[in-house]
Every structure is written in C-alpha cells, then in structure tokens.
Coordinates of C-alpha atoms in Angstrom, one line a residue:
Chain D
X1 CA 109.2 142.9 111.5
X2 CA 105.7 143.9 111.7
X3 CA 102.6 141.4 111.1
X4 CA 105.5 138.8 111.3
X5 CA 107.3 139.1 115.1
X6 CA 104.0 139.5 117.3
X7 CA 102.7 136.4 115.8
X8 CA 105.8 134.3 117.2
X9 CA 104.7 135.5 120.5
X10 CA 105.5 132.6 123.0
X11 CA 103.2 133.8 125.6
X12 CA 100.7 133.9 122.9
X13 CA 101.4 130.5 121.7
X14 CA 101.1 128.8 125.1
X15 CA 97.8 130.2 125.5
X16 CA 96.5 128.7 122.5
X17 CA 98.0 125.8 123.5
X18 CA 96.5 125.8 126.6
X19 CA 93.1 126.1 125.1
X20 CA 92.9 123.7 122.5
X21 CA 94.1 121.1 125.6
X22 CA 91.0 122.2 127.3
X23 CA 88.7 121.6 124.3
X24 CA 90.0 118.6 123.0
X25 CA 88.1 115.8 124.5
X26 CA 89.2 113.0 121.8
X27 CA 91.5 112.3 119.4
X28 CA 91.5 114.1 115.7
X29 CA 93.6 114.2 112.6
X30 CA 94.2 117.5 111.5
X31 CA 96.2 117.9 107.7
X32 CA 98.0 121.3 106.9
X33 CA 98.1 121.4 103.2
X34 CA 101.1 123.9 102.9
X35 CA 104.7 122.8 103.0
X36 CA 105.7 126.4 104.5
X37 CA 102.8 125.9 107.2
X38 CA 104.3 122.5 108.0
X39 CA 108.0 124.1 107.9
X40 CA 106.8 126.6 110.9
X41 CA 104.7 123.4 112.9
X42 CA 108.9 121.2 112.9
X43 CA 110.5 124.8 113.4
X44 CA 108.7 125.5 116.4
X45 CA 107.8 122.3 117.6
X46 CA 104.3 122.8 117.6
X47 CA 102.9 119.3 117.0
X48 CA 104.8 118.6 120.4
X49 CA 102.9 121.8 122.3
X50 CA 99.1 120.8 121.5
X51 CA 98.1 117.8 123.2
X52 CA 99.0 114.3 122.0
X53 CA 95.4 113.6 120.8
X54 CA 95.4 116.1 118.2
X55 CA 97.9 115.0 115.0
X56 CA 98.7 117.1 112.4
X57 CA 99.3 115.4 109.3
X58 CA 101.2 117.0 106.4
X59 CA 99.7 117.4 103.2
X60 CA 101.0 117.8 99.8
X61 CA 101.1 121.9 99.4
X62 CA 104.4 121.8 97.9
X63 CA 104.7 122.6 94.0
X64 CA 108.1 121.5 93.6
X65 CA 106.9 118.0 95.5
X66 CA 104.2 117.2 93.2
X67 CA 106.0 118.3 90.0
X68 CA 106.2 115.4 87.8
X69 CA 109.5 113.7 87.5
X70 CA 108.8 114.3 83.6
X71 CA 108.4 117.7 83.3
X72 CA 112.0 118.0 85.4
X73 CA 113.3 115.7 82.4
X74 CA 111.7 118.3 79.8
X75 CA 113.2 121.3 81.9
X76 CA 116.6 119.7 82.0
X77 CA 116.3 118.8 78.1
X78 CA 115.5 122.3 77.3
X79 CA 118.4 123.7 79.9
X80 CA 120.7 121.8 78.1
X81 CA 120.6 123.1 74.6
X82 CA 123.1 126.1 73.5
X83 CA 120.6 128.7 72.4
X84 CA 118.7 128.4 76.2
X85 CA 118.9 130.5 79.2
X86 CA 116.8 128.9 81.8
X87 CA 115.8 130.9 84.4
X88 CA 114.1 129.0 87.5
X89 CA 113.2 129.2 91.6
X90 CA 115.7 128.1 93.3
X91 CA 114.1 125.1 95.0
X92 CA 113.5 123.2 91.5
X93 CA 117.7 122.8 90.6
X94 CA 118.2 119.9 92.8
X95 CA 115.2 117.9 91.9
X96 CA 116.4 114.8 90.7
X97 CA 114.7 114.2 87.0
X98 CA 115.3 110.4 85.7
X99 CA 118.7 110.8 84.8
X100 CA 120.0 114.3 85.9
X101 CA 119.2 117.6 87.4
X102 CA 119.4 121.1 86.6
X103 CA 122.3 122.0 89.0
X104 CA 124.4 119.3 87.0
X105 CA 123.0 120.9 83.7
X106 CA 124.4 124.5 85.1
X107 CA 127.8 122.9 86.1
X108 CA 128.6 120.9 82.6
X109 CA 128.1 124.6 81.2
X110 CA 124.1 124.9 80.6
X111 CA 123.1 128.7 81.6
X112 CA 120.6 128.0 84.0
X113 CA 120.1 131.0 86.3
X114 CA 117.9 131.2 90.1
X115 CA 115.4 134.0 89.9
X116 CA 113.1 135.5 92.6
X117 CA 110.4 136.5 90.3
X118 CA 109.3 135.5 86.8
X119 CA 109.8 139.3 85.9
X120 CA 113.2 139.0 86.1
X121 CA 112.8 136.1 83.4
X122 CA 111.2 138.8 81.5
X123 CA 114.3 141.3 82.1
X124 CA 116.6 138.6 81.2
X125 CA 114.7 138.2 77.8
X126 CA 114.7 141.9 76.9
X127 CA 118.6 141.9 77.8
X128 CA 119.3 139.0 75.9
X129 CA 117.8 139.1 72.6
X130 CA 119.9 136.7 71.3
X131 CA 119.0 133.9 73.3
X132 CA 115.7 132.1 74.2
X133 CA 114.5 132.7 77.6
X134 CA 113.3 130.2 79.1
X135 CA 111.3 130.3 82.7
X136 CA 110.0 127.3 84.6
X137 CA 106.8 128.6 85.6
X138 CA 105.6 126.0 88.8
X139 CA 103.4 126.4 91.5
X140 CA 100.3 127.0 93.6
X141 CA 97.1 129.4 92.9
X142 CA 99.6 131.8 94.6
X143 CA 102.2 131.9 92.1
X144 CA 99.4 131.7 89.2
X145 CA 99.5 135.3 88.9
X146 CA 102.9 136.1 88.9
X147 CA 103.6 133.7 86.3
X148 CA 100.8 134.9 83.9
X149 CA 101.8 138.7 84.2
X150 CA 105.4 137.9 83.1
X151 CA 103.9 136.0 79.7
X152 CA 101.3 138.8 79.7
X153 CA 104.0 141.3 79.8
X154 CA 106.5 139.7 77.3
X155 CA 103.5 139.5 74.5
X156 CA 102.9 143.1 75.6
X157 CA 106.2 144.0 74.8
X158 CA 106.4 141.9 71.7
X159 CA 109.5 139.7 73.3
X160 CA 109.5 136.7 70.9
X161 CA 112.9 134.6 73.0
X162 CA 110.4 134.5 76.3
X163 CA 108.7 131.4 76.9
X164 CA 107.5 129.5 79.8
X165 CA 108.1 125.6 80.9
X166 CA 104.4 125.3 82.7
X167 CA 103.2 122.9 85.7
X168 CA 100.6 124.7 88.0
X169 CA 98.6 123.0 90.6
X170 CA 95.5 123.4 92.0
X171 CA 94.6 122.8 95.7
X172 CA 90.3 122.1 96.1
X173 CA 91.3 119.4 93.7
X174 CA 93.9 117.8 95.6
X175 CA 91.8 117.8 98.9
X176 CA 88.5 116.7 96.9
X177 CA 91.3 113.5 95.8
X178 CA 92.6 112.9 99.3
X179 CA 88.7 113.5 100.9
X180 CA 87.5 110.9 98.6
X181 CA 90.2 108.2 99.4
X182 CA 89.0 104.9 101.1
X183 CA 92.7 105.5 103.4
X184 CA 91.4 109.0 104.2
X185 CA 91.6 109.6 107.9
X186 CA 91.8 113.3 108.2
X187 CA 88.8 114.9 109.6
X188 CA 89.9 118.9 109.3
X189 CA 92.3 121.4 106.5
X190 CA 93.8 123.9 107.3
X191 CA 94.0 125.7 104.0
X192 CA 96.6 127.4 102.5
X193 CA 96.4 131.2 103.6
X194 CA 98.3 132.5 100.3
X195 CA 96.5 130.6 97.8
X196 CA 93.0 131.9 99.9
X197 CA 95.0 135.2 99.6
X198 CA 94.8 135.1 96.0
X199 CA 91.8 133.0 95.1
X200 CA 89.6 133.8 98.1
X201 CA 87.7 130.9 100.3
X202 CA 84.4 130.1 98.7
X203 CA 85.7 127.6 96.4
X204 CA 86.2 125.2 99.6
X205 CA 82.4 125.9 101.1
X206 CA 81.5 123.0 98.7
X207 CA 84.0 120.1 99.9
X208 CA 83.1 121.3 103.9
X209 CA 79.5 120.2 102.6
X210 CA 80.3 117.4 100.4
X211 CA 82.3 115.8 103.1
X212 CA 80.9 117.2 106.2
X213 CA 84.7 118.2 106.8
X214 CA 85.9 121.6 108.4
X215 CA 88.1 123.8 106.8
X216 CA 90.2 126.7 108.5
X217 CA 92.4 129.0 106.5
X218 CA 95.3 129.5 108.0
X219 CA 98.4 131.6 108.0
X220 CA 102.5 130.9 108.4
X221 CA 103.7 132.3 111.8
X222 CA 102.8 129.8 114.9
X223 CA 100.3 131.6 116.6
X224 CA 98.4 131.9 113.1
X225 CA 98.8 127.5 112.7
X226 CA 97.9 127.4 116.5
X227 CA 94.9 129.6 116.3
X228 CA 93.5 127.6 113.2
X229 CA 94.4 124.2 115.1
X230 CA 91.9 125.6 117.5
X231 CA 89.2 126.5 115.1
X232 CA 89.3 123.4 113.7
X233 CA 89.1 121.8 116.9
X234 CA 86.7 123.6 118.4
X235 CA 83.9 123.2 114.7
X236 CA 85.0 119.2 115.4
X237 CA 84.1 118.9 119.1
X238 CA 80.9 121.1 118.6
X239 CA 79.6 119.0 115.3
X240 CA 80.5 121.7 112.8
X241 CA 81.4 121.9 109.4
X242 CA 82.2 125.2 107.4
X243 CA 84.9 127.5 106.1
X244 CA 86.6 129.7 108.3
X245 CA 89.1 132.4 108.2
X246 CA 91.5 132.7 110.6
X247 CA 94.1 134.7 108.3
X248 CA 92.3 138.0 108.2
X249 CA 94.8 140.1 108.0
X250 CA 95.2 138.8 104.3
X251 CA 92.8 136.8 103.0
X252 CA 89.3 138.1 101.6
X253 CA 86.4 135.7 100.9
X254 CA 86.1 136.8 97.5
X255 CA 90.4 136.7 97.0
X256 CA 92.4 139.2 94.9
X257 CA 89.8 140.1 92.1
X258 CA 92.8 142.3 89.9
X259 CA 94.5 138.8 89.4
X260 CA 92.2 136.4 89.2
X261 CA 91.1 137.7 85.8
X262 CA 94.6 138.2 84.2
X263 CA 95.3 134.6 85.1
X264 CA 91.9 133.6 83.8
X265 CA 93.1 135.5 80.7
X266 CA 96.5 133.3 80.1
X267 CA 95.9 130.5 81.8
X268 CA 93.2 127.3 82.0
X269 CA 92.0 124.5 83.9
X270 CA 93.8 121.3 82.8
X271 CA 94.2 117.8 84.2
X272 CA 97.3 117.2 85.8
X273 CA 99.7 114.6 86.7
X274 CA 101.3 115.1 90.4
X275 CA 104.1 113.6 91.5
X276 CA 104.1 110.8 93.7
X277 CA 100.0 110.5 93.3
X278 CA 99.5 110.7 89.6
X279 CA 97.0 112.4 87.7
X280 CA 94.4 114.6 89.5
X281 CA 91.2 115.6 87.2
X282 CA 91.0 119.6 86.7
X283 CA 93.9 120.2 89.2
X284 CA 96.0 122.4 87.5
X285 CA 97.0 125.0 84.8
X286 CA 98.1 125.6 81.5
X287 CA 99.1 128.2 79.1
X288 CA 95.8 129.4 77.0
X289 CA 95.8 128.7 73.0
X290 CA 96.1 132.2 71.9
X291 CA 99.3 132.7 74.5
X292 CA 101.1 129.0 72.2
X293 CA 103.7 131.1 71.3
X294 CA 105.2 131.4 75.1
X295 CA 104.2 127.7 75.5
X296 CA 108.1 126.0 76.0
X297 CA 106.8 122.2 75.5
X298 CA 105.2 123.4 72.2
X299 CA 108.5 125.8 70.8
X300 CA 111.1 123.1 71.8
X301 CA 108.5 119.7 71.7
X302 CA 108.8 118.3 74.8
X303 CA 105.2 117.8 75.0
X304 CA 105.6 114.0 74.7
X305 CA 108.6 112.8 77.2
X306 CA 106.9 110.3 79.8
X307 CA 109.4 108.9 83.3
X308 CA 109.0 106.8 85.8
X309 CA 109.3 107.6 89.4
X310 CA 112.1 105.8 91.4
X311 CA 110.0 102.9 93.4
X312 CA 112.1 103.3 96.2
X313 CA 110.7 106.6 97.4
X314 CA 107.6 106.8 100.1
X315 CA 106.6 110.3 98.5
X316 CA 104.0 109.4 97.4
X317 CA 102.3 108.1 100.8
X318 CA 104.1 111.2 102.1
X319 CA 102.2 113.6 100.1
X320 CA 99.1 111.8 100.9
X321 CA 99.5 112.2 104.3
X322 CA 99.3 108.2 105.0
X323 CA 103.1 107.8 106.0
X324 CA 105.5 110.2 108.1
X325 CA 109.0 111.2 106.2
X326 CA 110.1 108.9 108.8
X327 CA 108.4 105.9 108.2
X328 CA 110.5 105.8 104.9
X329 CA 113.6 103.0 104.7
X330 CA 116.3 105.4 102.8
X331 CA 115.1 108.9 104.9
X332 CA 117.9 110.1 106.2
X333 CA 120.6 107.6 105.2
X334 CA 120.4 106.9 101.4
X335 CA 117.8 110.1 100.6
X336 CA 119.3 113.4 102.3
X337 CA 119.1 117.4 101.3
X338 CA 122.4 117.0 99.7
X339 CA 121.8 113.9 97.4
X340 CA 117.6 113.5 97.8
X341 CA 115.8 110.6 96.0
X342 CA 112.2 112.3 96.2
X343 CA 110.8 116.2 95.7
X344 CA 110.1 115.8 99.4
X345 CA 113.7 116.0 100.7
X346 CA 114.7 119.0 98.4
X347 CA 112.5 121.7 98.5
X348 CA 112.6 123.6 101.9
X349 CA 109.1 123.6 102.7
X350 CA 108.6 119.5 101.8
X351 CA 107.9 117.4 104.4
X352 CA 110.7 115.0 104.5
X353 CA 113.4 118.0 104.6
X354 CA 111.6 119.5 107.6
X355 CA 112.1 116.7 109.3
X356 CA 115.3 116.3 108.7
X357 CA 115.8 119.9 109.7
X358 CA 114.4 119.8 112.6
X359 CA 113.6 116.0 114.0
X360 CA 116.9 114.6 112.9
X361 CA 118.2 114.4 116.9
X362 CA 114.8 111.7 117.1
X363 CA 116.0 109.5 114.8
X364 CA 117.4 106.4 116.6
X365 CA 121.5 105.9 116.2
X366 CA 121.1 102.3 114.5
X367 CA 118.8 104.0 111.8
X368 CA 121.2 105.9 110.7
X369 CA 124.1 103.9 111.3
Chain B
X1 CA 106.8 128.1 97.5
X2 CA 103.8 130.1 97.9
X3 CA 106.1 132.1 100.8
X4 CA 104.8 135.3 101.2
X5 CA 106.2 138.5 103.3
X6 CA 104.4 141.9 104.7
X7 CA 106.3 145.1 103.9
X8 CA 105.5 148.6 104.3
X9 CA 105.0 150.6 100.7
X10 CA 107.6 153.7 100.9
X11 CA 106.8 154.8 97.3
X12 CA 105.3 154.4 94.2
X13 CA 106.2 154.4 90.5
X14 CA 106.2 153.5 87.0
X15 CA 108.4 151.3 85.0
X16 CA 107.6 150.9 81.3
X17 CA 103.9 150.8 81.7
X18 CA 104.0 148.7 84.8
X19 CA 103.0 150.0 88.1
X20 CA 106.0 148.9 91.1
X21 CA 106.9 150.2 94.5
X22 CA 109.7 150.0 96.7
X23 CA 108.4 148.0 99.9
X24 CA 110.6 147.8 102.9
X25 CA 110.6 144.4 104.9
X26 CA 112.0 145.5 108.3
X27 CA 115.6 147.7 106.5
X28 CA 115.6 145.7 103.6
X29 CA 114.0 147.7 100.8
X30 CA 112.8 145.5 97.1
X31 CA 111.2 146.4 94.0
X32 CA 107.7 145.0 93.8
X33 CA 105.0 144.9 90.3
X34 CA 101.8 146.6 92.3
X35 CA 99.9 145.2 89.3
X36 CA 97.6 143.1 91.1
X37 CA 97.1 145.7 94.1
X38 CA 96.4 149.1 92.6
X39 CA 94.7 150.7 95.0
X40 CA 97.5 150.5 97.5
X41 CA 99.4 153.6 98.5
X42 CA 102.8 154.7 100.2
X43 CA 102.8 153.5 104.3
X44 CA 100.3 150.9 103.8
X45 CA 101.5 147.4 104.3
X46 CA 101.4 144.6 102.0
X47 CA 101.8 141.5 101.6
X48 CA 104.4 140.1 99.0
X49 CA 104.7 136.9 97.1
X50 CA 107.8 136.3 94.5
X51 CA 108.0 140.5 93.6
X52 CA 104.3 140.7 93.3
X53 CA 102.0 142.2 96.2
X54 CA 99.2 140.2 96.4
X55 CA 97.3 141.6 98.9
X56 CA 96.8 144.5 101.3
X57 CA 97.7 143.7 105.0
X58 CA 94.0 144.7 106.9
X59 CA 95.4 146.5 109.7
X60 CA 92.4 147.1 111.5
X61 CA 91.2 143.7 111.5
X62 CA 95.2 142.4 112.6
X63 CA 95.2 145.1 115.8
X64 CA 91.8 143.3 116.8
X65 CA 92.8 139.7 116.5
X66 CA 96.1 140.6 118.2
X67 CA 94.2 142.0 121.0
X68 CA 92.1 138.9 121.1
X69 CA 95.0 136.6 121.0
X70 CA 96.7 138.2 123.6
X71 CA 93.7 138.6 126.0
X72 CA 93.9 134.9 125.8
X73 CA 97.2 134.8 127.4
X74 CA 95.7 137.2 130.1
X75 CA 92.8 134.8 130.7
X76 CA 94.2 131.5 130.7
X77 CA 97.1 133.1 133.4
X78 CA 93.6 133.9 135.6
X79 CA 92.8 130.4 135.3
X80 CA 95.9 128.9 136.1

C-alpha cells in the first residue's frame, strides 16, 4: 500500500541504522509513548538494529492500558442489564474488570457487540429504537473526535437510546507526570504521530522547555520510528531541546483545526484516573453539561463504583516506563493474551503483549516452566 | 488504538447530512465520515482513524523525505 510499504524499506532502515550508530557517542534513554509505535519497534526488531547504547523505553500510549479497572466494572454493569446494547472496540472485551469482563458478559447472553467506529454505535441506535445504545467511548486525542461526532450526531438527530460510557486521555499530561518523576530517566519522546495529527505539536514546545527534554513526533512504520530515533539522537548529542516533526506527511503544527473545535464543543478537560498510575491532574476528557443526556454514568448511575487493581500486576511500572513486561513474576506464565491479569497483556498495542508476541523465544525455559 | 491507515479518496457523498467517501486501502474499499476533512477531494490520499479521516496525506512533502531517506541508503553504501 502506498505511504505504508516504502516506509518498511529494509535498505532504508539499515541506513538509518547505520547513522544513528555513527552519531551516538553515549548512552541515552529514549521513551515512545504510543503502544502501536512500540508494536512496530518488537515487530521489527528495531531496538535490536540501533546500537546497544540507545534504549527505547515504552511508554504508556495505550487507552485501553490506562483505563481504570472501575470504569471496566461500570461498562460491564451497564452491559449486563436487559434493555442495553453495548457497543465497544474490540480491544476493551477481554479487559479483566474486578470480577468479570465483557466477553463473559456477551457469552452469559449480554448483547455486547465489537464496532470499528463510534458511528456505527450511532447506526445501531437509529436501528434499534427499542433498546438503549450504549458505546464505550475510550481513547487518545486521536479518537477524541470520532467519539464527539457520534454524540454530536445522535443529538442532531434527536436519538434519545444513544449514550456514551466516557474515559479519554490526554498525553502532554502524562509526559509532564512521568518528566516530573524523581525515577525519571528518559531523556527524549517520541510523540504520538496520530494524536499530533489531530491536535497538532505546539502543545509539547512547553514541556521541551520546562524540562530541557527533546521531543520528536513520530510516525508507525519502521523507517518513520528509526528516523525520529535519529532526530532525537542527533538534538541530544548536539545539546538541543525542541519539537520536531518527523511525521510530515500527516501531522501539521497547528493539527486538524475542523475537529478540534467539535471536540471542544462536547467534550472538557477533566482530571483523570489512569490505570496502573492513578490520577493525573487535567489529563483527560469528559462529556460537556449541556451534552448530560448522552452521559452513560449519569443515565444508568455508575458515576460512584470505585475497584482496586490486582497487586500482583507490574503495570503500573510498565506504563511508567521503569520496569520491562519482562521484569514481571506472572508475564508469560500466570498473565498471558488468553487469560491476562493487567491492560498491558490484552490490548495489541500494550507493551506486555508485544513482548509476548514477539520476544517470547527470549524467555529462558525455567521461566516458563 | 489511535491506529491510523492512508487510503486513496475514490468518491464523495452524502449520507443524511453527513459528508462520507469511499477510500480504498490497497483493494479494500470502506466508508469513511469526511467530517473533519472537508476540503479533501476524489484521488487525494488520506489518512484514516476508526472511519473518520483525520488528515490529508501531504504528498509533496512524503516524495521529498522519501528521497531523502533513501539518498541515505546511497550514502552510507559510499561510505562503507
């Protein structure tokens, strides 16, 4: 496919390669907020083509990671009543919740249904006028605007059975927490190209200054994550610290404009709880006052169900970037894709199911024994 | 989560008030809301995030990095 195939270019690749082993002249920590960026870096073995010295930790740019184990209890609570029809990304039905999770919900008889796109929430509700339509609206600055059109167009089109389960995330926030940690040892981002894609790149000129820290946004395909590895290397060798863009082909300084303001218009800033890190000031979303009506925790009061996350599970560290999904005591034996303990291990773009994935051959026979 | 694919606009149209297009990713052809992207027209490439385009692919500006990129490979192949 085109803009996709050229950029998994080997020859390409090893050039990079090749360069950022000339300009490395010391060791530096290098975190890649998004889990789909760290999916391509274990699918192509690219931590093992740029020179030892240079490690790439994973950050935690994975919505259904960080969302709290709570709002899976409230989303299973809702699934589970008669009159619902919850519709949901895929990724979120095997997220363990306290007790349950919404795959077991869907197979004792609970119509919970995978969509691609919060529109076809939307269709569902005008199909099904008879039943409450629920969608559980998660994820990044990206997904912001997809998920406020559909609640824009249901009150547009007067559907009173639409309503939205809502958990966004924020990512300056997250890197402003993780920046501002006394365990912080990562010295450049590369940002999240999709998110810039939407929100454009001037909101992180601020933390590059604030913590004298560069910042690179990157795209998905290797020779994108290999190129910004470079920038980032080459602004630390030389003493630098600003924004750059190495995703041009999508992302505009000022971001999509169009989208921006009809998520401005339905949405607000909020503080947010994360999982595995807790709550993060003004780092995420929530539905605006005059849009209550689509609110799901308000229509089915939810708002006040609290959980606590299982202690055995390193996500946390994970998410942080402080421990690798292989430092973790149940990775691979008691926590697995199949049956996973944390968010990390279900969602295809967290951490701990990459590695699995994709490192499992360099796990040591008596570890998983 | 925030995956996101480039496909080529092959045409536009209305549905209820909302503008869509069919985009084709490489023989696989979707419906996509063009909401957020109105300028956008049939052959341009976009890129495409849960049935929503979200931004126009800059060709221009991809052709020149791609050049770049692989005058890299030629260089470092000199070097070697």
């Amino acid at each position: 496919m085109k803009y996709i195939d050229e950029y998994r270019d080997e020859h390409i690749a090893q050039s990079l390669a090749a360069q950022i082993a000339r300009r490395t002249t010391r060791p530096w920590n290098l975190m890649e907020i998004c889990g789909g960026q760290t999916h391509t870096i274990m699918k192509y073995g690219l931590d093992e083509l740029i020179p030892a010295r240079i490690r790439l930790v994973h950050g935690p740019g994975c919505p259904v990671c960080v969302t709290p184990i709570e709002v899976v209890d409230k989303a299973i609570e809702i699934a589970s009543r008669a009159d619902v029809t919850f519709a949901s990304y895929g990724d979120m039905l095997r997220v363990p919740g306290s007790h349950s999770n919404l795959l077991r919900v869907k197979a004792a008889g609970g119509d919970v249904r995978i969509v691609y796109s919060p529109m076809e929430a939307v269709k569902l509700a005008r199909a099904l006028p008879e039943r409450q339509v629920v969608f559980f609206g998660i994820g990044f600055e990206t997904t912001a605007p997809p998920n406020a059109m559909a609640v824009w167009e249901a009150r547009r089109e007067g559907l009173d059975n639409f309503s939205m389960l809502v958990s966004h995330v924020l990512v300056p926030p997250a890197i402003r927490l993780l920046l501002g940690s006394p365990h912080n040892q990562v010295q450049g981002f590369i940002a999240p190209g999709h998110v810039c894609t939407v929100m454009g790149y001037w909101q992180y000129e601020t933390l590059c200054r604030d913590f004298h820290v560069p910042i690179v946004v990157g795209g998905f395909e290797p020779a994108d994550l290999l190129e910004a590895v470079d920038m980032l290397v080459a602004q630390l060798e030389e003493g630098r610290a600003v924004v750059e863009n190495q995703y041009v082909r999508s992302v505009r300084y000022e971001g999509n404009v169009v989208a921006q303001r009809i998520v401005e218009q339905v949405l607000e800033v909020c503080d947010r709880k994360w999982r595995g890190i807790g709550v993060i000031p003004q780092s995420g979303l929530r539905l605006r006052e005059e849009f209550a009506a689509y609110d799901a925790e308000r229509i089915f009061g939810v708002g006040e169900m609290t959980a606590e996350e299982p202690a055995e599970c390193i996500s946390a560290e994970v998410l942080q970037g402080l421990k690798r999904p292989t430092d973790c005591p149940v990775f691979g034996v008691a926590c697995t894709p199949e049956n996973p303990m944390g968010a990390p291990m279900v969602s295809a773009e967290g951490a701990c199911a990459a590695y699995y994935r994709y490192r499992r051959h360099s796990i040591q026979p008596s570890e998983v024994a | 989560m925030c995956l996101a694919v480039p496909g080529k606009i092959t045409d536009l149209h209305d549905e209820g008030g909302v503008p869509m297009a069919r985009v084709d990713f490489g023989g696989i052809s979707r419906e996509v809301c063009m909401a957020y992207l109105p300028e956008a027209r049939p052959g341009e490439y976009v890129v495409v995030h849960v049935g929503f385009a979200i931004s126009q692919v800059d060709e221009e500006e991809a052709a020149r990095t791609l050049a770049d990129l692989r005058q890299l490979g030629v260089l470092s192949e000199l070097q070697e």
